[in-house]
Structure formats: C-alpha cells, structure tokens
Coordinates of C-alpha atoms in Angstrom, one line a residue:
X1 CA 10.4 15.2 61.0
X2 CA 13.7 16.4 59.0
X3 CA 13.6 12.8 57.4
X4 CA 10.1 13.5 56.1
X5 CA 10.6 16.9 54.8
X6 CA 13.7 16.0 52.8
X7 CA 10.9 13.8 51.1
X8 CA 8.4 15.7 50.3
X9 CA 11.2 18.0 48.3
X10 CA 11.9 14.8 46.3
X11 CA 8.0 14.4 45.9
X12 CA 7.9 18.1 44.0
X13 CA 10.4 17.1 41.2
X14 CA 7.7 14.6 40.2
X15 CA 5.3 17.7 40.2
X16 CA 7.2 19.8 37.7
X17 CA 6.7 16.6 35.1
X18 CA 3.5 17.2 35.3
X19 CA 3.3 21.0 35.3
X20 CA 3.7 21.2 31.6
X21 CA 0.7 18.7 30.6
X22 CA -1.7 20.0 33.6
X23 CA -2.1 23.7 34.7
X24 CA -3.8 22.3 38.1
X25 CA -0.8 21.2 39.5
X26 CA 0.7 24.2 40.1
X27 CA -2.4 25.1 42.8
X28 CA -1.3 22.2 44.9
X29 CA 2.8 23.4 45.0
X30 CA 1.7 26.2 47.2
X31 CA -0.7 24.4 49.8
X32 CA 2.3 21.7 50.5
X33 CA 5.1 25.0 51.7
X34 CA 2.6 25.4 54.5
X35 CA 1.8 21.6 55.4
X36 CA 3.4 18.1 54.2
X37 CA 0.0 16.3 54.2
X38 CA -1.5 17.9 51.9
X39 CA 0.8 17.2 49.0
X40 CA -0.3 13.4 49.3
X41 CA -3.6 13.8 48.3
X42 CA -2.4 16.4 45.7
X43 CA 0.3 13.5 44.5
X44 CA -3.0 10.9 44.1
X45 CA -5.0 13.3 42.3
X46 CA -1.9 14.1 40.0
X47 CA -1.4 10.5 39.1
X48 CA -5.0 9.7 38.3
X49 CA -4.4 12.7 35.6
X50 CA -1.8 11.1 33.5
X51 CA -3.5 8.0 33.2
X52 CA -6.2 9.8 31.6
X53 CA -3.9 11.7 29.2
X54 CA -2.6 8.6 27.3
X55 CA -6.7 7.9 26.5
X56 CA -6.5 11.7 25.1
X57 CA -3.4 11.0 23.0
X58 CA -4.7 8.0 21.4
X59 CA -7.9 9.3 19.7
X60 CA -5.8 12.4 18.2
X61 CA -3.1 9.0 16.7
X62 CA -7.0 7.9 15.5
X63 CA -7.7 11.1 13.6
X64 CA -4.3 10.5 11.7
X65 CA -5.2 7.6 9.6
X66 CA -8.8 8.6 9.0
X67 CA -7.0 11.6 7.1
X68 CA -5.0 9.0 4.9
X69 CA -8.4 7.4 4.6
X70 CA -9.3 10.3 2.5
X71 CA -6.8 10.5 -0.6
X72 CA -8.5 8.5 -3.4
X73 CA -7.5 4.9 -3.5
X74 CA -4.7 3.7 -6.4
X75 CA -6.3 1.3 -8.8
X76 CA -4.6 -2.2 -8.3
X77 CA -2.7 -3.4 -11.1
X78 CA -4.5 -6.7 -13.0
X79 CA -2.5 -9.5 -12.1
X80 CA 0.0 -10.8 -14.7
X81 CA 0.6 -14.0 -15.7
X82 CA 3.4 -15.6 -18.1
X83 CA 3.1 -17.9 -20.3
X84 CA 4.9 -19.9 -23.7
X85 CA 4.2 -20.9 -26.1
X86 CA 5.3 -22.7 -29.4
X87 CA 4.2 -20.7 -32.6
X88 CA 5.1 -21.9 -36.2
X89 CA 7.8 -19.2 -38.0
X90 CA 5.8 -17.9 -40.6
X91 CA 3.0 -16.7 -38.0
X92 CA 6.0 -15.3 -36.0
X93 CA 7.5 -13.2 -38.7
X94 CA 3.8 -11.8 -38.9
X95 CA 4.0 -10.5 -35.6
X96 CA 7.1 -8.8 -36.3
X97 CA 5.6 -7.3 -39.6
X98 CA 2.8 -5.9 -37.2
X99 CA 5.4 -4.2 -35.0
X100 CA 6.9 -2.8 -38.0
X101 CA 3.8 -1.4 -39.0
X102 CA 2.7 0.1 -36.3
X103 CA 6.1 1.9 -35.7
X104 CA 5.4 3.3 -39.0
X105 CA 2.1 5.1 -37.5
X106 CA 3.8 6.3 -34.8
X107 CA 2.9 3.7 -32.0
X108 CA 5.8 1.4 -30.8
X109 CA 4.2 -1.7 -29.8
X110 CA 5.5 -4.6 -28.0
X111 CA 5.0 -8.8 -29.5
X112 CA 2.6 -8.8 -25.8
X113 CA 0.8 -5.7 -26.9
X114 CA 0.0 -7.2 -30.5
X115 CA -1.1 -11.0 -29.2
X116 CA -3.5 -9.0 -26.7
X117 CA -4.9 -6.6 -29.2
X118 CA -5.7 -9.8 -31.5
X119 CA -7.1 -11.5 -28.5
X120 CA -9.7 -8.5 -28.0
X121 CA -10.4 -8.7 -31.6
X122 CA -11.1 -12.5 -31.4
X123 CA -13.5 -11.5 -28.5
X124 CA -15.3 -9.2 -30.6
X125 CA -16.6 -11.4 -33.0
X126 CA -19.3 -13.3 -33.7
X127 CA -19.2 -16.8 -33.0
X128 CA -19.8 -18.1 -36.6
X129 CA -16.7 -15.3 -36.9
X130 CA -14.6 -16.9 -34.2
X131 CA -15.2 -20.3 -35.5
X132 CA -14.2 -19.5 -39.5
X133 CA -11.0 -18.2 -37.9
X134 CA -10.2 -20.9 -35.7
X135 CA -11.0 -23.4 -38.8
X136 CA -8.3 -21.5 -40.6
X137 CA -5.5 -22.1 -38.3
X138 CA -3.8 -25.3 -38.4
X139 CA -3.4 -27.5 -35.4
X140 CA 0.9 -27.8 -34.5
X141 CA 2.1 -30.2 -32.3
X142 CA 2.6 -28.8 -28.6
X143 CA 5.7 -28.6 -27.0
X144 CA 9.1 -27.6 -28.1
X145 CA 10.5 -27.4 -31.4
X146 CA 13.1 -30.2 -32.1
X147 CA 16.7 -29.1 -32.6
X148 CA 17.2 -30.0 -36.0

C-alpha cells in the first residue's frame, strides 16, 4: 500500500496540467484524499478532455484566415514581356523628340511609355486607317545593324 500511494501523488502533478484548461478537474482532487480508486477513473475522464481541446483550438486557427479572406484583394500586375527590336535612326531620334515634348508639358515619359501609347493609337483606328499607316512605313531588314 505505501508503494501505491506514493503513485497516486505522482498521478496529481498530471492534474494540475490540466487544471488551467478545465475547471472540472479540480472536483476530482478532493474525492482521491479520501480513496486512491477513485482518481483512475477521474485520470480517464481527464484524458478524454484534452483530446477534445485540440478540435476546439483548431476551428478558432480557422476563423484566422477567413479574416485575411476579408481585406480586398491586390490587383495582379499584367505580365511583362521584353522584347528588341531593330528601328531605323531617323524613326529613333523621333522617339526621343516625343520625350522631349512631353517633358515640356510636364509629363516625363519613358521610350516604353511612347511605343505603347502609339500602339493604343494604332488600335484605335480604323482599318482603312491602320492600313494607310502601315503602307507608309518602309519594310527594314530584320536583325541587327551591321558594324560599319
């Protein structure tokens, strides 16, 4: 009997773990002073009672993301892609004219900025439009320029 009752004491500190979670566990501390079988019964009901807890904690780790859920969504960014080209100098210094005008009204544009705003304006037109300006371009041979 003095072997048994030295484990029941070492059966309590398990108790106190669960004493902060669970208010019920205190009850069953005072029925095991009076009788050591008892606390066996109290130590199988105490253990079905965490492993329902962890089922409590998850859905309150749920409710976390569902809040993140809620802030508005960032717009993705289009995809870019890069790209050269060969372009004959005269057309390039035009391009550079065009910056230099628009700096003058206040709007510091980039050589991108002014191919893509032409590109929208080629969009826009007709196609009796698109076609005149196409025929008024010259065809250049692809590739890169030759070194001398």
């Amino acid at each position: 009997m003095a072997t048994t009752t030295p484990k029941a004491p070492a059966a309590k500190p398990a108790k106190p773990a669960t004493k902060p979670a669970a208010a019920p566990a205190v009850v069953p501390a005072a029925p095991s002073v009076t009788a050591s079988a008892k606390p066996a019964p109290a130590k199988k009901a105490v253990a079905k009672k965490p492993a329902a807890k962890p089922a409590a904690k998850k859905p309150a780790v749920k409710a976390l993301p569902k809040a993140k859920v809620e802030k508005p969504a960032k717009p993705k960014k289009p995809k870019l892609v890069r790209d050269s080209f060969t372009i004959p100098k005269p057309e390039y210094l035009v391009l550079e004219e065009l910056k230099q005008r628009a700096a003058k009204l206040q709007k510091a544009t980039k050589k991108s900025e002014i191919l893509r705003a032409g590109i929208k304006a080629l969009a826009a037109l007709s196609d009796a439009a698109l076609l005149a300006a196409l025929n008024n371009v010259p065809a250049i041979k692809t590739g890169r320029p030759s070194q001398s």
